[in-house]
Coordinates of C-alpha atoms and ligand atoms in Angstrom, one line a residue:
Chain A
M1 CA 0.0 0.0 0.0
S2 CA 1.2 3.5 -0.6
A3 CA -0.3 6.9 -0.1
V4 CA -1.7 8.9 -3.0
T5 CA 1.2 10.2 -5.1
T6 CA 0.3 13.8 -5.7
S7 CA 3.7 14.5 -7.1
L8 CA 5.3 11.7 -9.2
P9 CA 8.5 10.1 -7.9
V10 CA 11.5 12.1 -9.0
R11 CA 12.7 10.3 -12.0
S12 CA 12.7 11.4 -15.6
E13 CA 9.5 10.8 -17.7
D14 CA 11.3 8.2 -19.8
E15 CA 12.4 6.2 -16.8
A16 CA 8.9 6.4 -15.4
F17 CA 7.5 5.1 -18.7
L18 CA 9.9 2.2 -18.9
A19 CA 9.4 1.3 -15.2
S20 CA 5.6 1.1 -15.7
P21 CA 4.0 -2.2 -16.8
I22 CA 2.5 -0.4 -19.8
G23 CA 5.9 0.8 -20.9
K24 CA 7.3 -2.7 -20.4
K25 CA 4.6 -4.2 -22.5
V26 CA 5.5 -1.7 -25.2
V27 CA 9.0 -3.1 -25.1
M28 CA 7.6 -6.6 -25.3
A29 CA 5.4 -5.7 -28.2
V30 CA 8.1 -3.8 -30.3
T31 CA 10.8 -6.5 -29.7
G32 CA 8.2 -9.3 -30.2
A33 CA 7.2 -7.7 -33.5
A34 CA 10.8 -7.5 -34.7
L35 CA 11.3 -11.2 -33.8
F36 CA 8.1 -12.1 -35.5
L37 CA 9.1 -10.4 -38.7
F38 CA 12.5 -12.2 -38.5
V39 CA 10.8 -15.5 -38.0
I40 CA 8.8 -15.0 -41.2
A41 CA 11.9 -13.8 -43.3
H42 CA 13.9 -16.7 -41.9
M43 CA 11.2 -19.2 -42.8
L44 CA 11.0 -17.8 -46.4
G45 CA 14.8 -18.1 -46.7
N46 CA 14.8 -21.7 -45.4
L47 CA 12.0 -22.9 -47.7
Q48 CA 14.4 -22.5 -50.6
I49 CA 15.6 -25.9 -49.6
F50 CA 12.8 -27.3 -51.7
M51 CA 14.4 -25.5 -54.7
G52 CA 17.5 -27.7 -54.4
R53 CA 21.0 -27.7 -53.0
D54 CA 22.4 -24.9 -55.2
K55 CA 19.6 -22.5 -54.6
L56 CA 19.8 -22.8 -50.8
N57 CA 23.6 -22.7 -50.7
A58 CA 23.6 -19.6 -53.0
Y59 CA 21.2 -17.9 -50.6
A60 CA 23.6 -18.7 -47.7
E61 CA 26.5 -17.4 -49.7
L62 CA 24.6 -14.2 -50.4
L63 CA 24.1 -13.6 -46.7
H64 CA 27.7 -14.3 -45.9
H65 CA 28.9 -12.0 -48.6
N66 CA 27.3 -9.1 -47.0
P67 CA 28.9 -9.1 -43.5
G68 CA 27.8 -5.6 -42.8
A69 CA 24.1 -6.3 -43.3
L70 CA 24.4 -9.7 -41.7
W71 CA 26.0 -8.4 -38.5
T72 CA 23.6 -5.4 -38.3
A73 CA 20.7 -7.8 -38.5
R74 CA 22.3 -10.3 -36.0
I75 CA 23.1 -7.6 -33.4
G76 CA 19.7 -6.0 -33.9
L77 CA 18.0 -9.3 -33.3
L78 CA 20.2 -10.1 -30.3
I79 CA 19.3 -6.8 -28.7
C80 CA 15.6 -7.5 -29.4
A81 CA 15.8 -11.0 -28.0
L82 CA 17.6 -9.8 -24.8
L83 CA 15.2 -7.0 -24.2
H84 CA 12.3 -9.3 -24.8
V85 CA 13.6 -11.9 -22.3
V86 CA 14.8 -9.5 -19.7
T87 CA 11.4 -7.6 -19.8
A88 CA 9.6 -11.0 -19.6
I89 CA 11.5 -11.8 -16.5
Q90 CA 10.7 -8.4 -14.9
L91 CA 7.0 -8.9 -15.7
A92 CA 7.0 -12.4 -14.3
T93 CA 8.6 -11.1 -11.1
L94 CA 6.0 -8.4 -10.8
R95 CA 3.3 -11.0 -11.3
S96 CA 4.5 -13.1 -8.4
K97 CA 4.7 -10.0 -6.2
A98 CA 1.2 -8.9 -7.2
R99 CA -0.4 -12.3 -6.4
P100 CA 1.7 -13.7 -3.5
V101 CA -1.1 -16.0 -2.3
A102 CA -2.4 -18.4 -5.0
Y103 CA -6.0 -19.5 -5.3
I104 CA -6.7 -23.0 -3.9
K105 CA -9.4 -23.7 -6.5
K106 CA -8.3 -22.5 -9.9
G107 CA -10.9 -21.4 -12.5
N108 CA -10.7 -20.1 -16.0
A109 CA -13.5 -17.9 -17.3
G110 CA -12.5 -17.7 -21.0
S111 CA -8.8 -17.0 -21.6
S112 CA -7.0 -19.0 -24.3
Y113 CA -4.5 -21.7 -23.4
A114 CA -1.9 -19.9 -25.5
S115 CA -2.4 -16.7 -23.6
R116 CA -2.0 -18.4 -20.2
T117 CA 1.2 -20.2 -21.1
M118 CA 3.3 -17.4 -22.6
L119 CA 5.8 -17.8 -19.7
M120 CA 6.2 -21.5 -20.6
S121 CA 6.2 -21.3 -24.4
G122 CA 8.6 -18.4 -24.3
P123 CA 11.5 -20.0 -22.3
I124 CA 11.1 -23.3 -24.2
V125 CA 11.5 -21.3 -27.5
L126 CA 14.5 -19.6 -26.0
A127 CA 16.1 -22.9 -25.1
F128 CA 15.4 -24.1 -28.6
L129 CA 16.9 -21.0 -30.1
I130 CA 20.2 -21.6 -28.3
Y131 CA 20.3 -25.2 -29.4
H132 CA 19.4 -24.2 -33.0
L133 CA 22.3 -21.7 -33.1
L134 CA 24.7 -24.3 -31.8
H135 CA 23.3 -26.8 -34.3
F136 CA 23.2 -24.9 -37.6
T137 CA 25.0 -21.6 -37.1
F138 CA 28.1 -22.6 -35.0
G139 CA 27.9 -26.3 -35.7
S140 CA 29.1 -27.4 -32.3
A141 CA 25.9 -29.4 -31.7
H142 CA 26.1 -30.9 -35.2
P143 CA 27.9 -34.2 -35.6
D144 CA 28.8 -33.7 -39.2
F145 CA 29.1 -29.9 -39.8
R146 CA 30.5 -28.8 -43.1
N147 CA 30.6 -25.5 -45.1
D148 CA 27.5 -26.7 -47.0
V149 CA 24.2 -25.5 -45.6
Y150 CA 22.1 -28.0 -47.6
H151 CA 24.2 -30.9 -46.3
N152 CA 24.0 -29.6 -42.7
V153 CA 20.2 -29.3 -42.8
V154 CA 19.5 -32.6 -44.4
S155 CA 22.0 -34.7 -42.3
G156 CA 20.9 -32.8 -39.2
F157 CA 17.2 -33.6 -39.7
Q158 CA 17.8 -37.3 -40.7
R159 CA 18.2 -37.8 -37.0
V160 CA 14.7 -38.5 -35.8
P161 CA 15.1 -37.0 -32.2
V162 CA 16.5 -33.8 -33.7
S163 CA 13.6 -33.4 -36.1
I164 CA 11.1 -34.2 -33.3
A165 CA 12.7 -31.5 -31.1
Y166 CA 12.4 -29.0 -34.0
I167 CA 8.8 -29.9 -34.6
V168 CA 7.8 -29.6 -31.0
A169 CA 9.7 -26.3 -30.7
M170 CA 7.8 -24.9 -33.7
V171 CA 4.4 -25.9 -32.3
L172 CA 5.3 -24.1 -29.1
L173 CA 6.5 -21.0 -31.1
G174 CA 3.1 -21.2 -32.8
L175 CA 1.4 -21.2 -29.4
H176 CA 3.5 -18.2 -28.4
L177 CA 2.7 -16.3 -31.6
N178 CA -1.0 -17.2 -31.6
H179 CA -1.4 -15.0 -28.6
G180 CA 1.6 -12.7 -29.1
V181 CA 0.8 -11.4 -32.6
W182 CA -2.6 -10.2 -31.6
S183 CA -1.4 -9.1 -28.1
M184 CA 1.2 -6.8 -29.5
F185 CA -1.4 -4.7 -31.2
Q186 CA -3.5 -4.5 -28.0
S187 CA -0.3 -3.5 -26.0
L188 CA 0.4 -0.7 -28.4
G189 CA -3.2 0.5 -28.1
V190 CA -4.6 -0.8 -31.4
A191 CA -8.0 -2.3 -30.7
H192 CA -11.3 -1.5 -32.3
P193 CA -14.4 -3.6 -32.9
R194 CA -13.8 -3.2 -36.6
Y195 CA -10.2 -4.3 -36.6
T196 CA -9.7 -6.6 -33.6
P197 CA -11.4 -9.7 -35.1
A198 CA -9.3 -9.3 -38.3
L199 CA -6.2 -8.9 -36.2
K200 CA -7.0 -12.1 -34.3
K201 CA -7.5 -13.9 -37.6
F202 CA -4.3 -12.5 -38.9
A203 CA -2.4 -13.8 -35.8
M204 CA -4.0 -17.3 -36.3
A205 CA -3.2 -17.3 -40.1
A206 CA 0.4 -16.1 -39.6
T207 CA 1.0 -18.7 -36.9
A208 CA -0.4 -21.5 -39.1
V209 CA 1.9 -20.4 -42.0
I210 CA 5.0 -20.2 -39.7
V211 CA 4.4 -23.6 -38.1
A212 CA 3.5 -25.4 -41.3
G213 CA 6.4 -23.8 -43.3
N214 CA 9.0 -24.5 -40.7
V215 CA 7.7 -28.0 -39.8
S216 CA 7.6 -29.0 -43.5
I217 CA 11.5 -29.0 -43.6
P218 CA 12.3 -31.6 -41.0
L219 CA 9.2 -33.5 -42.0
S220 CA 10.2 -33.7 -45.6
V221 CA 13.7 -34.9 -44.7
L222 CA 12.3 -37.5 -42.4
L223 CA 9.9 -38.7 -45.1
G224 CA 12.8 -38.8 -47.6
L225 CA 11.3 -36.2 -49.8
V226 CA 14.4 -34.0 -49.4
K227 CA 17.8 -35.8 -49.3
Chain B
M1 CA -36.5 -27.0 -5.0
E2 CA -34.4 -27.7 -1.9
M3 CA -30.7 -28.5 -2.4
N4 CA -27.9 -29.7 -0.2
L5 CA -24.5 -28.1 -0.8
T6 CA -21.1 -28.4 0.7
L7 CA -19.2 -25.1 1.0
H8 CA -15.5 -24.9 1.6
V9 CA -15.1 -21.3 2.9
W10 CA -11.9 -19.4 3.5
R11 CA -11.9 -18.6 7.2
Q12 CA -9.4 -16.1 8.5
A13 CA -9.9 -14.3 11.8
S14 CA -8.0 -11.1 11.0
A15 CA -5.5 -9.6 8.5
S16 CA -2.6 -10.9 10.4
A17 CA -4.0 -14.4 11.3
S18 CA -3.4 -17.3 9.0
G19 CA -6.5 -18.7 7.3
K20 CA -7.8 -22.1 6.2
L21 CA -10.7 -23.6 4.3
V22 CA -13.5 -24.9 6.5
A23 CA -16.3 -27.2 5.2
Y24 CA -19.9 -26.5 5.9
K25 CA -23.0 -28.5 4.9
I26 CA -26.0 -26.2 4.0
R27 CA -29.6 -26.6 2.8
A28 CA -30.5 -23.9 0.3
N29 CA -33.4 -23.4 -2.1
E30 CA -33.3 -22.2 -5.6
H31 CA -34.9 -18.8 -5.0
M32 CA -32.2 -17.6 -2.7
S33 CA -29.4 -15.4 -3.9
F34 CA -25.9 -16.6 -3.1
L35 CA -25.6 -14.1 -0.3
E36 CA -29.0 -15.1 1.2
M37 CA -27.7 -18.6 1.2
L38 CA -24.7 -17.4 3.2
D39 CA -27.1 -15.4 5.5
V40 CA -28.8 -18.8 6.3
L41 CA -25.4 -20.3 7.0
N42 CA -24.5 -17.4 9.3
E43 CA -27.7 -17.7 11.2
E44 CA -26.9 -21.4 11.9
L45 CA -23.3 -20.5 12.8
T46 CA -24.5 -17.8 15.2
G47 CA -27.0 -20.2 16.7
R48 CA -24.2 -22.6 17.4
G49 CA -22.2 -19.8 19.0
E50 CA -19.6 -19.8 16.1
D51 CA -18.2 -16.7 14.3
P52 CA -20.3 -16.0 11.2
V53 CA -18.6 -15.8 7.8
A54 CA -17.7 -12.2 7.0
F55 CA -18.4 -11.0 3.5
D56 CA -18.9 -7.6 2.0
H57 CA -22.3 -6.5 0.7
D58 CA -24.5 -3.4 0.5
C59 CA -27.1 -2.9 -2.2
R60 CA -27.6 -6.6 -3.1
E61 CA -28.9 -5.4 -6.5
G62 CA -25.6 -5.5 -8.4
I63 CA -24.9 -1.8 -8.5
C64 CA -22.7 -0.8 -5.5
G65 CA -19.7 -3.0 -6.1
S66 CA -19.4 -4.0 -2.4
C67 CA -19.8 -7.8 -2.8
G68 CA -17.6 -10.3 -4.5
F69 CA -15.5 -13.4 -3.8
M70 CA -14.3 -16.4 -5.8
I71 CA -16.7 -19.4 -6.3
N72 CA -14.7 -22.4 -7.6
G73 CA -12.0 -20.1 -8.9
I74 CA -14.3 -17.7 -10.8
A75 CA -14.8 -14.2 -9.6
H76 CA -18.5 -13.6 -8.8
G77 CA -19.2 -17.3 -9.7
P78 CA -20.3 -19.0 -12.9
L79 CA -22.9 -16.7 -14.3
P80 CA -21.4 -14.1 -16.7
G81 CA -22.2 -10.4 -16.2
T82 CA -23.5 -10.9 -12.6
T83 CA -22.3 -9.9 -9.2
V84 CA -22.5 -12.5 -6.5
C85 CA -25.4 -10.7 -4.8
Q86 CA -27.4 -11.2 -8.0
L87 CA -26.4 -14.8 -8.5
H88 CA -29.2 -17.1 -7.6
M89 CA -29.0 -20.6 -6.3
R90 CA -31.0 -22.0 -9.3
H91 CA -27.7 -21.9 -11.2
F92 CA -26.4 -24.6 -8.9
K93 CA -27.4 -28.3 -8.5
N94 CA -28.2 -30.4 -5.5
G95 CA -25.0 -32.0 -4.2
D96 CA -22.7 -29.3 -5.6
E97 CA -19.4 -28.6 -3.8
L98 CA -18.3 -25.0 -3.8
W99 CA -15.0 -23.4 -2.9
L100 CA -15.3 -19.7 -1.6
E101 CA -12.1 -17.7 -1.5
P102 CA -11.4 -14.0 -1.1
W103 CA -10.0 -11.9 -3.9
R104 CA -6.3 -12.6 -3.9
A105 CA -3.9 -9.7 -4.7
A106 CA -1.1 -8.0 -2.8
A107 CA -3.0 -4.8 -3.3
F108 CA -6.1 -6.2 -1.7
P109 CA -5.1 -7.6 1.7
V110 CA -7.6 -9.9 3.4
V111 CA -9.4 -8.1 6.3
K112 CA -11.4 -11.1 7.5
D113 CA -12.7 -14.3 5.8
L114 CA -14.0 -13.2 2.4
V115 CA -13.6 -9.5 3.0
V116 CA -10.6 -7.7 1.4
D117 CA -9.4 -4.1 1.7
R118 CA -10.0 -2.4 -1.7
G119 CA -8.7 0.9 -0.5
A120 CA -6.1 0.7 -3.3
F121 CA -8.9 1.4 -5.8
D122 CA -9.9 4.5 -3.8
R123 CA -6.3 5.8 -3.9
L124 CA -6.3 5.2 -7.7
I125 CA -9.3 7.4 -8.0
S126 CA -7.9 10.1 -5.7
A127 CA -4.8 10.1 -7.9
G128 CA -6.6 11.3 -11.0
G129 CA -10.0 9.6 -11.5
Y130 CA -12.0 12.9 -11.3
I131 CA -12.5 16.1 -13.1
S132 CA -11.8 19.5 -11.5
V133 CA -14.8 21.8 -11.8
A134 CA -15.4 25.3 -10.7
P135 CA -18.0 25.4 -7.9
G136 CA -21.2 27.2 -8.5
S137 CA -24.6 26.4 -10.0
A138 CA -24.7 23.5 -12.4
P139 CA -24.5 24.4 -16.1
D140 CA -27.4 23.6 -18.4
A141 CA -27.3 19.9 -19.3
N142 CA -27.2 20.8 -23.0
A143 CA -24.5 23.5 -22.7
V144 CA -21.7 21.1 -23.6
P145 CA -22.4 19.0 -26.7
V146 CA -21.3 15.4 -26.5
P147 CA -21.6 13.2 -29.6
K148 CA -24.0 10.3 -29.0
K149 CA -21.4 7.6 -29.9
D150 CA -18.9 9.1 -27.4
A151 CA -21.6 9.3 -24.7
D152 CA -22.5 5.7 -25.3
L153 CA -18.9 4.5 -25.1
A154 CA -18.3 6.6 -22.0
M155 CA -21.4 5.1 -20.4
D156 CA -20.1 1.6 -21.2
A157 CA -16.9 2.4 -19.3
A158 CA -18.7 4.3 -16.5
Q159 CA -20.7 1.2 -15.7
C160 CA -17.7 0.0 -13.7
I161 CA -18.7 -0.5 -10.0
G162 CA -15.2 -1.0 -8.7
C163 CA -15.9 -4.4 -7.3
G164 CA -12.3 -5.7 -8.0
A165 CA -13.3 -8.9 -9.8
C166 CA -11.0 -7.9 -12.7
V167 CA -8.0 -7.8 -10.4
A168 CA -9.1 -11.1 -8.7
A169 CA -9.5 -12.9 -12.0
C170 CA -6.3 -11.7 -13.6
P171 CA -3.5 -14.2 -13.3
N172 CA -1.2 -11.1 -12.9
A173 CA -3.5 -9.3 -10.4
S174 CA -3.5 -6.4 -12.8
A175 CA -5.9 -3.5 -12.3
S176 CA -5.8 -2.6 -16.0
L177 CA -9.5 -3.1 -16.6
F178 CA -10.5 -0.9 -13.7
L179 CA -8.0 1.7 -14.6
S180 CA -9.0 1.7 -18.2
A181 CA -12.7 2.0 -17.4
K182 CA -12.0 5.2 -15.3
V183 CA -9.5 6.7 -17.8
S184 CA -11.9 6.0 -20.7
H185 CA -15.1 7.2 -19.1
L186 CA -13.6 10.6 -18.3
G187 CA -11.3 10.7 -21.4
L188 CA -14.3 10.2 -23.8
L189 CA -16.2 13.3 -22.5
P190 CA -15.4 16.9 -23.1
Q191 CA -15.4 17.6 -19.4
G192 CA -12.5 15.2 -19.0
Q193 CA -10.2 16.6 -21.7
P194 CA -8.2 19.3 -19.8
E195 CA -6.8 16.7 -17.3
R196 CA -6.8 13.8 -19.7
L197 CA -3.0 13.2 -20.1
E198 CA -2.1 14.2 -16.5
R199 CA -4.8 11.9 -15.3
V200 CA -3.5 8.8 -17.0
R201 CA 0.1 9.5 -15.9
K202 CA -0.9 9.9 -12.3
M203 CA -3.3 7.0 -12.2
V204 CA -0.7 4.6 -13.8
A205 CA 2.0 5.8 -11.5
Q206 CA -0.3 5.2 -8.5
A207 CA -1.2 1.7 -9.8
N208 CA 2.5 0.8 -9.9
G209 CA 2.9 2.0 -6.3
E210 CA 0.0 -0.2 -5.2
M211 CA 1.7 -3.4 -6.4
F212 CA -0.9 -4.3 -9.1
G213 CA 0.6 -6.6 -11.8
S214 CA 0.9 -6.0 -15.5
C215 CA -1.7 -6.8 -18.2
T216 CA -1.0 -9.7 -20.5
N217 CA -4.1 -9.3 -22.6
I218 CA -5.5 -12.6 -21.5
G219 CA -9.1 -11.4 -21.2
E220 CA -10.1 -13.2 -17.9
C221 CA -11.1 -9.7 -16.5
E222 CA -13.7 -9.0 -19.2
A223 CA -15.0 -12.5 -18.9
V224 CA -15.8 -12.0 -15.2
C225 CA -16.7 -8.3 -15.2
P226 CA -20.3 -8.0 -13.9
K227 CA -20.7 -4.9 -16.0
H228 CA -19.2 -6.3 -19.3
I229 CA -16.4 -3.7 -19.4
R230 CA -14.3 -4.7 -22.5
I231 CA -10.6 -5.0 -22.8
E232 CA -10.9 -2.6 -25.8
F233 CA -10.7 0.1 -23.0
I234 CA -7.3 -1.3 -21.9
A235 CA -6.0 -0.5 -25.4
R236 CA -7.4 3.0 -25.0
L237 CA -5.6 3.2 -21.6
N238 CA -2.3 2.1 -23.3
R239 CA -2.9 4.6 -26.1
D240 CA -3.5 7.5 -23.7
Y241 CA -0.5 6.5 -21.5
L242 CA 1.8 6.3 -24.6
K243 CA 0.6 9.7 -25.8
A244 CA 0.9 11.3 -22.3
S245 CA 4.4 10.0 -21.8
W246 CA 5.5 11.0 -25.3
L247 CA 4.2 14.5 -25.1
Y248 CA 5.0 15.2 -21.5
R249 CA 6.8 18.4 -20.7
K250 CA 7.6 20.0 -17.4
E251 CA 5.5 22.9 -16.1
A252 CA 7.4 26.2 -16.7
A253 CA 6.4 29.7 -17.6
S254 CA 8.5 29.6 -20.8
G255 CA 6.6 26.5 -22.0
G256 CA 8.6 23.7 -20.4
E257 CA 11.2 21.3 -21.8
Ligands
HEM301 C1 11.3 -16.3 -31.9 C2 11.1 -15.9 -30.7 C3 10.0 -15.0 -30.2 C4 9.0 -14.3 -30.8 C5 8.8 -14.2 -32.3 C6 8.2 -13.7 -29.8 C7 7.1 -12.9 -30.0 C8 6.3 -12.3 -29.1 C9 5.3 -11.4 -29.3 C10 4.8 -10.9 -30.7 C11 4.7 -11.0 -28.1 C12 3.6 -10.1 -27.9 C13 3.9 -8.9 -27.2 C14 2.8 -8.3 -26.4 O1 2.0 -8.9 -25.7 O2 2.6 -7.1 -26.5 C15 5.4 -11.8 -27.1 C16 5.1 -11.7 -25.8 C17 5.8 -12.4 -24.8 N1 6.9 -13.2 -25.0 FE1 7.8 -13.6 -26.7 N2 8.6 -14.1 -28.5 C18 9.7 -14.9 -28.7 C19 10.5 -15.4 -27.8 C20 10.3 -15.4 -26.4 C21 11.1 -15.9 -25.4 C22 12.4 -16.6 -25.7 C23 10.5 -15.7 -24.2 C24 11.1 -16.2 -22.9 C25 11.4 -15.5 -21.9 C26 9.3 -14.9 -24.5 C27 8.4 -14.5 -23.5 C28 7.3 -13.7 -23.8 C29 6.4 -13.3 -22.8 C30 6.5 -13.6 -21.3 C31 5.5 -12.4 -23.4 C32 4.4 -11.6 -22.7 C33 3.1 -12.2 -22.8 C34 2.1 -11.2 -22.6 O3 2.4 -10.3 -21.9 O4 1.0 -11.4 -23.1 N3 9.2 -14.8 -25.8 N4 6.4 -12.5 -27.7
FES302 S1 -23.9 -5.9 -2.9 FE1 -23.9 -4.2 -4.2 S2 -23.2 -5.1 -6.0 FE2 -23.4 -6.8 -4.8

């Protein structure tokens, strides 16, 4: 409990904004949007595997021949991911402070499963992200890593447990985005009876495309369609 | 129709005492409201020389916002758009087992049994949930034109009775729905414009000081709100807060920084 603050605490307006839960949700939304756009671009790049070894490797070459652009994107994404995760941890801490005593009987009056599990799907996606970088970017988690992206992907996914891990991670990312992509609009103040239903449909459709697109790659390797 | 129910009620003697669930068997009939059913229980308890179950109530017609507790984990019980005083026993079945718990939030400490201290809401209102008017005789009702659509939306937000169900139902114990209803109701009307941006900054700052959680756009609050306040208003709160923070400048004779 605190008394009524007639004068705001002495801190600058920008600090007060970032310290408030609404400001933190703006950080979540903006960084989440950047990560979402990356996930789409990344998927479109990867789907070139269906156009053959040369096409995919040429795409990889193209990225590596523009180190300036590549590192700008990598650093930008790293900053977004860090801000997203650090802010998520701050919000989670606030949540446990704001509800120190849990209900004995838990009820649910209408929220979606995806929306209630953001703090579970998020960290699992983070763990997957680290594994994924070690697997395909640095190669340290890949048993047969070569300077040949097509080879790395196909031989990587020919291992059933690895493919299953990727597929499960994508379903969880889908769960995260199903709520997140609509939620970021609401956090930024965009809600209207004329647009909100369309935004929810957009979140659903974008999620379905991302999950299907990404899952199609390990699945096709497992089924022997890509080899 | 008569019905036999088992109630598991949170009993806590005082704010500092530790509490526990206590089971009671009760005979109720379908015409009773939920609170009348508790009145019957309390008469029995008093007759046996036991302490009656404390719960808040006043109007018993769903307009004052005094009543409210969790029934089986749902704020104000299973019927949407209804306070617990307007919830009738016909919505339950013979043999039902019901768990009654107080609102749980750091900002709403338990006073006794099912009663919590919602003073935090009053302090939010004092921080900015008002308009400053010059004293004197009331202006003519039609002196300030208000577009019908704005008046309707403002009325939707103004329906909030401050019961606290939104905070209780929110997994984050966020007061966003309450705050958004107050900010929207005043912010949609011409009378609320002069203080609009100051109001949202002050009320949000106060909410942070009260240890309310942050909104995750889950929608449990609008599902339990007895007045059907929509989370669309929370987007409006976010919008106003963004604008207020963005445009803020210090007070100064030369126009501020
Ligand atoms: C590819 C990775 C990721 C993408 C594309 C992504 C995307 C998003 C988006 C768009 C939002 C909505 C923002 C809002 O509600 O305003 C969000 C929210 C959130 N994300 Fe992520 N995210 C990713 C990874 C993570 C990770 C690794 C974590 C783990 C800590 C995480 C935890 C959260 C949490 C806790 C929320 C807030 C949920 C809420 O307030 O409703 N996310 N994410
Ligand atoms: S007692 Fe007034 S709203 Fe329930």
